[in-house]
Amino acid sequence: MIPLNHYLLLSAFLFSCGVLGVAVRRNAIVVFMSIELMLNAVNLTLIAFSSFLGDATGQMLVFFVMVVAAAEAAVGLAIIIALFRNKQTVNVDELNILKW
Amino acid sequence: MTFEQGVFYFLAAVTVVSAVMMLLQRNPVNSALYLILNFFCLGGLYLTLNAQFIAIVHIIVYAGAIMVLFLFVIMLLNLGDDKRLIEHLGLRMYLGIAFSVALLAELLYILGFSGLESAGPLSPASVEMGTVEYLGKILFTKFLFPFEMTSFLLLAAIVGAVLLAKKKLTE
């Protein structure tokens, strides 16, 4: 039997990895992958609680998170393609045209 | 150590290692491949939690669709020379590391006080809960409205993706 805490520990670590990736990496595509990593960490938490509590609502929520993640990936990658066409770079430090 | 525990700790270890390796890779293609490994292991972890449907959907959607999209975009952009993407260790990088370590410490601190170490085994209801039948039933009854709303979301995403990727923004 695996305690619930171990799933939550794993999830916390994965989420922190995602935050680290968003904060440190400068390649927009890798930043995007880190966001997916964070979404998955939360999904793991939701499913762990869902299974330990015997309530399927958590699994339904994961289902909707996946839909949002798919939509987000499609639109985000389209934005990256459009940005690359215009600026010839995917370095997030150079993409500062929205600066105040 | 039982078989169940062995599977869990193996999958957890591979998940952690692949997540860290994803961050350390310089080439985005390698990052994407490590992320795919990470997704497969997470699918396995979902199976250990009796969430069969979510595990399969997770592998189809993430490893199948989203990561193919990522790899496709990486190949399409053809980021040949890495000189444009030099990631040097600046003050911001150290701040990022400090903040994410602080976040991890906070999460571990919260978990330490949660009292969940004594949480019992998986709920007996979870065995039938992860099946397509059970989830389908509640998806089309209790969660019908959010399910219908996702169709709008996906439609908006399709239109947005096509519009953004179609032509140059300056035109």
PDB file of C-alpha atoms in Angstrom:
ATOM      1  CA  MET A   1       0.000   0.000   0.000  1.00  0.00           C
ATOM      2  CA  ILE A   2       1.332   3.397  -1.006  1.00  0.00           C
ATOM      3  CA  PRO A   3       0.401   6.304   1.247  1.00  0.00           C
ATOM      4  CA  LEU A   4      -1.343   9.314  -0.262  1.00  0.00           C
ATOM      5  CA  ASN A   5       1.517  11.488   0.935  1.00  0.00           C
ATOM      6  CA  HIS A   6       3.961   9.932  -1.512  1.00  0.00           C
ATOM      7  CA  TYR A   7       1.788  10.837  -4.466  1.00  0.00           C
ATOM      8  CA  LEU A   8       1.508  14.377  -3.139  1.00  0.00           C
ATOM      9  CA  LEU A   9       5.263  14.610  -2.591  1.00  0.00           C
ATOM     10  CA  LEU A  10       5.906  13.501  -6.165  1.00  0.00           C
ATOM     11  CA  SER A  11       3.337  15.978  -7.410  1.00  0.00           C
ATOM     12  CA  ALA A  12       4.879  18.824  -5.385  1.00  0.00           C
ATOM     13  CA  PHE A  13       8.297  18.014  -6.812  1.00  0.00           C
ATOM     14  CA  LEU A  14       7.001  17.927 -10.395  1.00  0.00           C
ATOM     15  CA  PHE A  15       5.188  21.229  -9.908  1.00  0.00           C
ATOM     16  CA  SER A  16       8.361  22.840  -8.558  1.00  0.00           C
ATOM     17  CA  CYS A  17      10.276  21.492 -11.564  1.00  0.00           C
ATOM     18  CA  GLY A  18       7.695  23.161 -13.809  1.00  0.00           C
ATOM     19  CA  VAL A  19       8.023  26.472 -11.955  1.00  0.00           C
ATOM     20  CA  LEU A  20      11.800  26.220 -12.200  1.00  0.00           C
ATOM     21  CA  GLY A  21      11.560  25.608 -15.934  1.00  0.00           C
ATOM     22  CA  VAL A  22       9.308  28.616 -16.482  1.00  0.00           C
ATOM     23  CA  ALA A  23      11.545  30.832 -14.361  1.00  0.00           C
ATOM     24  CA  VAL A  24      14.926  29.714 -15.687  1.00  0.00           C
ATOM     25  CA  ARG A  25      14.618  28.494 -19.264  1.00  0.00           C
ATOM     26  CA  ARG A  26      14.586  31.119 -21.991  1.00  0.00           C
ATOM     27  CA  ASN A  27      13.406  28.968 -24.887  1.00  0.00           C
ATOM     28  CA  ALA A  28       9.683  29.633 -25.300  1.00  0.00           C
ATOM     29  CA  ILE A  29       9.004  26.025 -26.341  1.00  0.00           C
ATOM     30  CA  VAL A  30      10.691  24.620 -23.223  1.00  0.00           C
ATOM     31  CA  VAL A  31       8.785  27.135 -21.094  1.00  0.00           C
ATOM     32  CA  PHE A  32       5.641  25.724 -22.660  1.00  0.00           C
ATOM     33  CA  MET A  33       6.694  22.167 -21.841  1.00  0.00           C
ATOM     34  CA  SER A  34       7.277  23.239 -18.237  1.00  0.00           C
ATOM     35  CA  ILE A  35       3.721  24.550 -18.099  1.00  0.00           C
ATOM     36  CA  GLU A  36       2.490  21.145 -19.280  1.00  0.00           C
ATOM     37  CA  LEU A  37       4.589  19.600 -16.508  1.00  0.00           C
ATOM     38  CA  MET A  38       2.833  21.790 -13.924  1.00  0.00           C
ATOM     39  CA  LEU A  39      -0.588  20.881 -15.314  1.00  0.00           C
ATOM     40  CA  ASN A  40       0.330  17.214 -15.017  1.00  0.00           C
ATOM     41  CA  ALA A  41       1.515  17.625 -11.446  1.00  0.00           C
ATOM     42  CA  VAL A  42      -1.874  19.040 -10.531  1.00  0.00           C
ATOM     43  CA  ASN A  43      -3.599  16.231 -12.437  1.00  0.00           C
ATOM     44  CA  LEU A  44      -1.679  13.688 -10.374  1.00  0.00           C
ATOM     45  CA  THR A  45      -2.811  15.369  -7.152  1.00  0.00           C
ATOM     46  CA  LEU A  46      -6.423  15.400  -8.323  1.00  0.00           C
ATOM     47  CA  ILE A  47      -6.401  11.722  -9.285  1.00  0.00           C
ATOM     48  CA  ALA A  48      -4.642  10.720  -6.070  1.00  0.00           C
ATOM     49  CA  PHE A  49      -7.251  12.475  -3.935  1.00  0.00           C
ATOM     50  CA  SER A  50     -10.039  11.168  -6.166  1.00  0.00           C
ATOM     51  CA  SER A  51      -8.936   7.553  -5.732  1.00  0.00           C
ATOM     52  CA  PHE A  52      -8.176   7.819  -2.022  1.00  0.00           C
ATOM     53  CA  LEU A  53     -11.470   9.535  -1.243  1.00  0.00           C
ATOM     54  CA  GLY A  54     -13.573   7.404  -3.623  1.00  0.00           C
ATOM     55  CA  ASP A  55     -15.029  10.427  -5.422  1.00  0.00           C
ATOM     56  CA  ALA A  56     -14.923  10.542  -9.232  1.00  0.00           C
ATOM     57  CA  THR A  57     -15.215  14.338  -9.418  1.00  0.00           C
ATOM     58  CA  GLY A  58     -11.422  14.657  -9.336  1.00  0.00           C
ATOM     59  CA  GLN A  59     -11.068  12.412 -12.375  1.00  0.00           C
ATOM     60  CA  MET A  60     -13.678  14.457 -14.234  1.00  0.00           C
ATOM     61  CA  LEU A  61     -11.729  17.598 -13.388  1.00  0.00           C
ATOM     62  CA  VAL A  62      -8.583  16.001 -14.807  1.00  0.00           C
ATOM     63  CA  PHE A  63     -10.519  15.287 -17.985  1.00  0.00           C
ATOM     64  CA  PHE A  64     -11.369  18.983 -18.339  1.00  0.00           C
ATOM     65  CA  VAL A  65      -7.825  20.036 -17.466  1.00  0.00           C
ATOM     66  CA  MET A  66      -6.643  17.867 -20.359  1.00  0.00           C
ATOM     67  CA  VAL A  67      -9.064  19.618 -22.726  1.00  0.00           C
ATOM     68  CA  VAL A  68      -7.780  23.012 -21.592  1.00  0.00           C
ATOM     69  CA  ALA A  69      -4.169  21.819 -21.905  1.00  0.00           C
ATOM     70  CA  ALA A  70      -4.773  20.629 -25.465  1.00  0.00           C
ATOM     71  CA  ALA A  71      -6.395  23.923 -26.447  1.00  0.00           C
ATOM     72  CA  GLU A  72      -3.642  25.868 -24.715  1.00  0.00           C
ATOM     73  CA  ALA A  73      -0.900  23.912 -26.482  1.00  0.00           C
ATOM     74  CA  ALA A  74      -2.508  24.431 -29.901  1.00  0.00           C
ATOM     75  CA  VAL A  75      -2.992  28.186 -29.478  1.00  0.00           C
ATOM     76  CA  GLY A  76       0.318  28.714 -27.685  1.00  0.00           C
ATOM     77  CA  LEU A  77       2.342  26.930 -30.332  1.00  0.00           C
ATOM     78  CA  ALA A  78       0.512  28.900 -33.027  1.00  0.00           C
ATOM     79  CA  ILE A  79       1.531  32.086 -31.205  1.00  0.00           C
ATOM     80  CA  ILE A  80       5.133  30.868 -31.041  1.00  0.00           C
ATOM     81  CA  ILE A  81       5.092  30.175 -34.793  1.00  0.00           C
ATOM     82  CA  ALA A  82       3.677  33.633 -35.493  1.00  0.00           C
ATOM     83  CA  LEU A  83       6.268  35.245 -33.216  1.00  0.00           C
ATOM     84  CA  PHE A  84       9.087  33.307 -34.823  1.00  0.00           C
ATOM     85  CA  ARG A  85       7.950  34.466 -38.244  1.00  0.00           C
ATOM     86  CA  ASN A  86       8.081  38.073 -37.152  1.00  0.00           C
ATOM     87  CA  LYS A  87      11.061  38.165 -34.779  1.00  0.00           C
ATOM     88  CA  GLN A  88      13.141  35.151 -35.932  1.00  0.00           C
ATOM     89  CA  THR A  89      13.616  34.041 -32.323  1.00  0.00           C
ATOM     90  CA  VAL A  90      11.900  32.049 -29.583  1.00  0.00           C
ATOM     91  CA  ASN A  91      14.020  33.489 -26.792  1.00  0.00           C
ATOM     92  CA  VAL A  92      11.555  34.942 -24.291  1.00  0.00           C
ATOM     93  CA  ASP A  93      14.046  37.652 -23.280  1.00  0.00           C
ATOM     94  CA  GLU A  94      14.039  39.074 -26.789  1.00  0.00           C
ATOM     95  CA  LEU A  95      10.252  38.924 -27.118  1.00  0.00           C
ATOM     96  CA  ASN A  96       9.640  42.120 -25.179  1.00  0.00           C
ATOM     97  CA  ILE A  97       7.445  44.056 -27.588  1.00  0.00           C
ATOM     98  CA  LEU A  98       4.636  44.150 -25.010  1.00  0.00           C
ATOM     99  CA  LYS A  99       6.872  46.027 -22.579  1.00  0.00           C
ATOM    100  CA  TRP A 100       5.302  49.096 -21.044  1.00  0.00           C
TER     101      TRP A 100
ATOM    102  CA  MET B   1       8.546  -4.188  -0.530  1.00  0.00           C
ATOM    103  CA  THR B   2       5.494  -5.427  -2.376  1.00  0.00           C
ATOM    104  CA  PHE B   3       5.117  -5.500  -6.146  1.00  0.00           C
ATOM    105  CA  GLU B   4       2.755  -2.528  -5.980  1.00  0.00           C
ATOM    106  CA  GLN B   5       5.274  -0.435  -4.071  1.00  0.00           C
ATOM    107  CA  GLY B   6       8.070  -1.481  -6.404  1.00  0.00           C
ATOM    108  CA  VAL B   7       6.073  -0.320  -9.426  1.00  0.00           C
ATOM    109  CA  PHE B   8       5.195   2.978  -7.754  1.00  0.00           C
ATOM    110  CA  TYR B   9       8.715   3.851  -6.651  1.00  0.00           C
ATOM    111  CA  PHE B  10      10.184   2.851 -10.013  1.00  0.00           C
ATOM    112  CA  LEU B  11       7.682   5.005 -11.914  1.00  0.00           C
ATOM    113  CA  ALA B  12       8.099   7.878  -9.461  1.00  0.00           C
ATOM    114  CA  ALA B  13      11.888   7.763  -9.815  1.00  0.00           C
ATOM    115  CA  VAL B  14      11.727   7.754 -13.623  1.00  0.00           C
ATOM    116  CA  THR B  15       9.186  10.606 -13.524  1.00  0.00           C
ATOM    117  CA  VAL B  16      11.425  12.735 -11.313  1.00  0.00           C
ATOM    118  CA  VAL B  17      14.572  11.999 -13.317  1.00  0.00           C
ATOM    119  CA  SER B  18      12.888  12.679 -16.656  1.00  0.00           C
ATOM    120  CA  ALA B  19      11.417  15.962 -15.364  1.00  0.00           C
ATOM    121  CA  VAL B  20      14.847  17.131 -14.205  1.00  0.00           C
ATOM    122  CA  MET B  21      16.495  15.965 -17.428  1.00  0.00           C
ATOM    123  CA  MET B  22      13.866  17.854 -19.416  1.00  0.00           C
ATOM    124  CA  LEU B  23      14.956  21.077 -17.720  1.00  0.00           C
ATOM    125  CA  LEU B  24      18.658  20.407 -18.193  1.00  0.00           C
ATOM    126  CA  GLN B  25      18.603  19.620 -21.916  1.00  0.00           C
ATOM    127  CA  ARG B  26      19.906  22.317 -24.209  1.00  0.00           C
ATOM    128  CA  ASN B  27      18.236  20.915 -27.315  1.00  0.00           C
ATOM    129  CA  PRO B  28      14.427  21.328 -27.209  1.00  0.00           C
ATOM    130  CA  VAL B  29      13.977  18.036 -29.092  1.00  0.00           C
ATOM    131  CA  ASN B  30      15.667  16.157 -26.234  1.00  0.00           C
ATOM    132  CA  SER B  31      13.518  18.067 -23.745  1.00  0.00           C
ATOM    133  CA  ALA B  32      10.413  16.970 -25.639  1.00  0.00           C
ATOM    134  CA  LEU B  33      11.550  13.322 -25.652  1.00  0.00           C
ATOM    135  CA  TYR B  34      12.181  13.393 -21.891  1.00  0.00           C
ATOM    136  CA  LEU B  35       8.775  14.962 -21.398  1.00  0.00           C
ATOM    137  CA  ILE B  36       7.198  12.104 -23.375  1.00  0.00           C
ATOM    138  CA  LEU B  37       8.946   9.624 -21.049  1.00  0.00           C
ATOM    139  CA  ASN B  38       7.594  11.648 -18.124  1.00  0.00           C
ATOM    140  CA  PHE B  39       4.060  11.442 -19.532  1.00  0.00           C
ATOM    141  CA  PHE B  40       4.249   7.678 -19.987  1.00  0.00           C
ATOM    142  CA  CYS B  41       5.370   7.252 -16.378  1.00  0.00           C
ATOM    143  CA  LEU B  42       2.575   9.516 -15.185  1.00  0.00           C
ATOM    144  CA  GLY B  43       0.154   7.343 -17.142  1.00  0.00           C
ATOM    145  CA  GLY B  44       1.534   4.349 -15.251  1.00  0.00           C
ATOM    146  CA  LEU B  45       1.077   6.191 -11.952  1.00  0.00           C
ATOM    147  CA  TYR B  46      -2.548   6.871 -12.859  1.00  0.00           C
ATOM    148  CA  LEU B  47      -2.944   3.121 -13.385  1.00  0.00           C
ATOM    149  CA  THR B  48      -1.615   2.463  -9.875  1.00  0.00           C
ATOM    150  CA  LEU B  49      -4.423   4.745  -8.672  1.00  0.00           C
ATOM    151  CA  ASN B  50      -7.063   2.666 -10.526  1.00  0.00           C
ATOM    152  CA  ALA B  51      -7.762   5.485 -12.999  1.00  0.00           C
ATOM    153  CA  GLN B  52      -7.640   3.375 -16.170  1.00  0.00           C
ATOM    154  CA  PHE B  53      -9.641   5.694 -18.422  1.00  0.00           C
ATOM    155  CA  ILE B  54      -7.653   8.789 -17.452  1.00  0.00           C
ATOM    156  CA  ALA B  55      -4.382   6.873 -17.882  1.00  0.00           C
ATOM    157  CA  ILE B  56      -5.221   5.874 -21.456  1.00  0.00           C
ATOM    158  CA  VAL B  57      -6.605   9.299 -22.358  1.00  0.00           C
ATOM    159  CA  HIS B  58      -3.537  10.909 -20.818  1.00  0.00           C
ATOM    160  CA  ILE B  59      -1.202   8.876 -23.028  1.00  0.00           C
ATOM    161  CA  ILE B  60      -3.300   9.444 -26.151  1.00  0.00           C
ATOM    162  CA  VAL B  61      -3.747  13.187 -25.602  1.00  0.00           C
ATOM    163  CA  TYR B  62      -0.368  14.137 -24.122  1.00  0.00           C
ATOM    164  CA  ALA B  63       2.133  11.674 -25.536  1.00  0.00           C
ATOM    165  CA  GLY B  64       0.119  11.269 -28.725  1.00  0.00           C
ATOM    166  CA  ALA B  65      -1.253  14.657 -29.649  1.00  0.00           C
ATOM    167  CA  ILE B  66       0.363  17.436 -27.639  1.00  0.00           C
ATOM    168  CA  MET B  67       3.935  16.161 -27.832  1.00  0.00           C
ATOM    169  CA  VAL B  68       3.644  15.475 -31.550  1.00  0.00           C
ATOM    170  CA  LEU B  69       2.516  19.081 -31.893  1.00  0.00           C
ATOM    171  CA  PHE B  70       5.526  20.224 -29.870  1.00  0.00           C
ATOM    172  CA  LEU B  71       7.969  18.157 -31.910  1.00  0.00           C
ATOM    173  CA  PHE B  72       6.313  19.355 -35.110  1.00  0.00           C
ATOM    174  CA  VAL B  73       6.743  22.995 -34.093  1.00  0.00           C
ATOM    175  CA  ILE B  74      10.365  22.436 -33.030  1.00  0.00           C
ATOM    176  CA  MET B  75      11.132  20.855 -36.400  1.00  0.00           C
ATOM    177  CA  LEU B  76       9.159  23.561 -38.238  1.00  0.00           C
ATOM    178  CA  LEU B  77      11.024  26.416 -36.568  1.00  0.00           C
ATOM    179  CA  ASN B  78      14.319  24.623 -37.236  1.00  0.00           C
ATOM    180  CA  LEU B  79      16.255  26.359 -34.468  1.00  0.00           C
ATOM    181  CA  GLY B  80      19.534  25.390 -36.037  1.00  0.00           C
ATOM    182  CA  ASP B  81      22.064  27.599 -34.351  1.00  0.00           C
ATOM    183  CA  ASP B  82      21.968  27.508 -30.578  1.00  0.00           C
ATOM    184  CA  LYS B  83      23.890  30.768 -30.401  1.00  0.00           C
ATOM    185  CA  ARG B  84      20.659  32.689 -30.605  1.00  0.00           C
ATOM    186  CA  LEU B  85      19.420  30.868 -27.528  1.00  0.00           C
ATOM    187  CA  ILE B  86      22.339  31.157 -25.149  1.00  0.00           C
ATOM    188  CA  GLU B  87      20.951  30.759 -21.654  1.00  0.00           C
ATOM    189  CA  HIS B  88      23.470  32.250 -19.308  1.00  0.00           C
ATOM    190  CA  LEU B  89      23.433  32.140 -15.539  1.00  0.00           C
ATOM    191  CA  GLY B  90      22.230  35.587 -14.629  1.00  0.00           C
ATOM    192  CA  LEU B  91      20.808  37.071 -11.480  1.00  0.00           C
ATOM    193  CA  ARG B  92      17.325  36.227 -12.726  1.00  0.00           C
ATOM    194  CA  MET B  93      18.244  32.572 -13.096  1.00  0.00           C
ATOM    195  CA  TYR B  94      19.452  32.365  -9.487  1.00  0.00           C
ATOM    196  CA  LEU B  95      16.295  34.162  -8.361  1.00  0.00           C
ATOM    197  CA  GLY B  96      14.205  31.638 -10.319  1.00  0.00           C
ATOM    198  CA  ILE B  97      16.021  28.723  -8.699  1.00  0.00           C
ATOM    199  CA  ALA B  98      15.652  30.319  -5.251  1.00  0.00           C
ATOM    200  CA  PHE B  99      11.930  30.912  -5.723  1.00  0.00           C
ATOM    201  CA  SER B 100      11.155  27.427  -7.000  1.00  0.00           C
ATOM    202  CA  VAL B 101      13.172  25.836  -4.185  1.00  0.00           C
ATOM    203  CA  ALA B 102      11.256  28.051  -1.749  1.00  0.00           C
ATOM    204  CA  LEU B 103       7.983  26.889  -3.330  1.00  0.00           C
ATOM    205  CA  LEU B 104       9.019  23.248  -2.988  1.00  0.00           C
ATOM    206  CA  ALA B 105      10.004  23.833   0.636  1.00  0.00           C
ATOM    207  CA  GLU B 106       6.623  25.427   1.325  1.00  0.00           C
ATOM    208  CA  LEU B 107       4.755  22.551  -0.297  1.00  0.00           C
ATOM    209  CA  LEU B 108       6.770  20.004   1.697  1.00  0.00           C
ATOM    210  CA  TYR B 109       6.161  22.033   4.878  1.00  0.00           C
ATOM    211  CA  ILE B 110       2.412  21.973   4.232  1.00  0.00           C
ATOM    212  CA  LEU B 111       2.499  18.244   3.486  1.00  0.00           C
ATOM    213  CA  GLY B 112       4.413  17.652   6.699  1.00  0.00           C
ATOM    214  CA  PHE B 113       1.548  19.123   8.705  1.00  0.00           C
ATOM    215  CA  SER B 114      -1.243  17.593   6.649  1.00  0.00           C
ATOM    216  CA  GLY B 115      -1.463  14.411   8.713  1.00  0.00           C
ATOM    217  CA  LEU B 116      -1.966  12.454   5.489  1.00  0.00           C
ATOM    218  CA  GLU B 117       0.722   9.878   6.343  1.00  0.00           C
ATOM    219  CA  SER B 118      -1.998   7.942   8.076  1.00  0.00           C
ATOM    220  CA  ALA B 119      -4.361   8.120   5.077  1.00  0.00           C
ATOM    221  CA  GLY B 120      -5.671   4.646   4.459  1.00  0.00           C
ATOM    222  CA  PRO B 121      -5.381   2.503   1.332  1.00  0.00           C
ATOM    223  CA  LEU B 122      -7.185   3.335  -1.883  1.00  0.00           C
ATOM    224  CA  SER B 123     -10.921   3.652  -1.485  1.00  0.00           C
ATOM    225  CA  PRO B 124     -12.652   0.385  -2.486  1.00  0.00           C
ATOM    226  CA  ALA B 125     -14.960   2.462  -4.697  1.00  0.00           C
ATOM    227  CA  SER B 126     -11.977   3.513  -6.809  1.00  0.00           C
ATOM    228  CA  VAL B 127     -11.812   0.108  -8.507  1.00  0.00           C
ATOM    229  CA  GLU B 128     -14.954   0.656 -10.538  1.00  0.00           C
ATOM    230  CA  MET B 129     -14.641   4.443 -10.534  1.00  0.00           C
ATOM    231  CA  GLY B 130     -11.872   4.654 -13.128  1.00  0.00           C
ATOM    232  CA  THR B 131     -13.737   2.738 -15.824  1.00  0.00           C
ATOM    233  CA  VAL B 132     -15.077   4.327 -18.987  1.00  0.00           C
ATOM    234  CA  GLU B 133     -18.590   3.226 -18.019  1.00  0.00           C
ATOM    235  CA  TYR B 134     -18.639   4.990 -14.665  1.00  0.00           C
ATOM    236  CA  LEU B 135     -16.915   8.174 -15.862  1.00  0.00           C
ATOM    237  CA  GLY B 136     -19.070   8.280 -18.993  1.00  0.00           C
ATOM    238  CA  LYS B 137     -22.189   8.044 -16.883  1.00  0.00           C
ATOM    239  CA  ILE B 138     -21.330  11.021 -14.721  1.00  0.00           C
ATOM    240  CA  LEU B 139     -19.808  12.936 -17.644  1.00  0.00           C
ATOM    241  CA  PHE B 140     -23.129  12.876 -19.504  1.00  0.00           C
ATOM    242  CA  THR B 141     -25.300  13.542 -16.472  1.00  0.00           C
ATOM    243  CA  LYS B 142     -23.676  15.552 -13.700  1.00  0.00           C
ATOM    244  CA  PHE B 143     -20.993  17.167 -15.875  1.00  0.00           C
ATOM    245  CA  LEU B 144     -23.009  17.611 -19.075  1.00  0.00           C
ATOM    246  CA  PHE B 145     -22.822  21.405 -19.091  1.00  0.00           C
ATOM    247  CA  PRO B 146     -19.028  21.641 -18.631  1.00  0.00           C
ATOM    248  CA  PHE B 147     -18.664  18.915 -21.261  1.00  0.00           C
ATOM    249  CA  GLU B 148     -20.669  20.933 -23.767  1.00  0.00           C
ATOM    250  CA  MET B 149     -18.673  24.039 -22.869  1.00  0.00           C
ATOM    251  CA  THR B 150     -15.429  22.255 -23.748  1.00  0.00           C
ATOM    252  CA  SER B 151     -16.696  21.994 -27.317  1.00  0.00           C
ATOM    253  CA  PHE B 152     -16.851  25.799 -27.484  1.00  0.00           C
ATOM    254  CA  LEU B 153     -13.386  26.009 -25.991  1.00  0.00           C
ATOM    255  CA  LEU B 154     -11.975  23.584 -28.545  1.00  0.00           C
ATOM    256  CA  LEU B 155     -13.730  25.396 -31.387  1.00  0.00           C
ATOM    257  CA  ALA B 156     -12.257  28.702 -30.223  1.00  0.00           C
ATOM    258  CA  ALA B 157      -8.832  27.046 -29.960  1.00  0.00           C
ATOM    259  CA  ILE B 158      -9.071  25.644 -33.495  1.00  0.00           C
ATOM    260  CA  VAL B 159     -10.104  29.008 -34.940  1.00  0.00           C
ATOM    261  CA  GLY B 160      -7.423  30.825 -32.952  1.00  0.00           C
ATOM    262  CA  ALA B 161      -4.669  28.398 -33.898  1.00  0.00           C
ATOM    263  CA  VAL B 162      -5.531  28.529 -37.597  1.00  0.00           C
ATOM    264  CA  LEU B 163      -5.820  32.304 -37.577  1.00  0.00           C
ATOM    265  CA  LEU B 164      -2.528  32.823 -35.726  1.00  0.00           C
ATOM    266  CA  ALA B 165      -0.467  30.330 -37.667  1.00  0.00           C
ATOM    267  CA  LYS B 166      -1.909  31.115 -41.096  1.00  0.00           C
ATOM    268  CA  LYS B 167      -0.144  34.280 -42.148  1.00  0.00           C
ATOM    269  CA  LYS B 168       2.176  36.962 -40.912  1.00  0.00           C
ATOM    270  CA  LEU B 169       0.851  39.266 -38.236  1.00  0.00           C
ATOM    271  CA  THR B 170       2.043  42.320 -40.098  1.00  0.00           C
ATOM    272  CA  GLU B 171      -0.120  41.695 -43.133  1.00  0.00           C
TER     273      GLU B 171
END
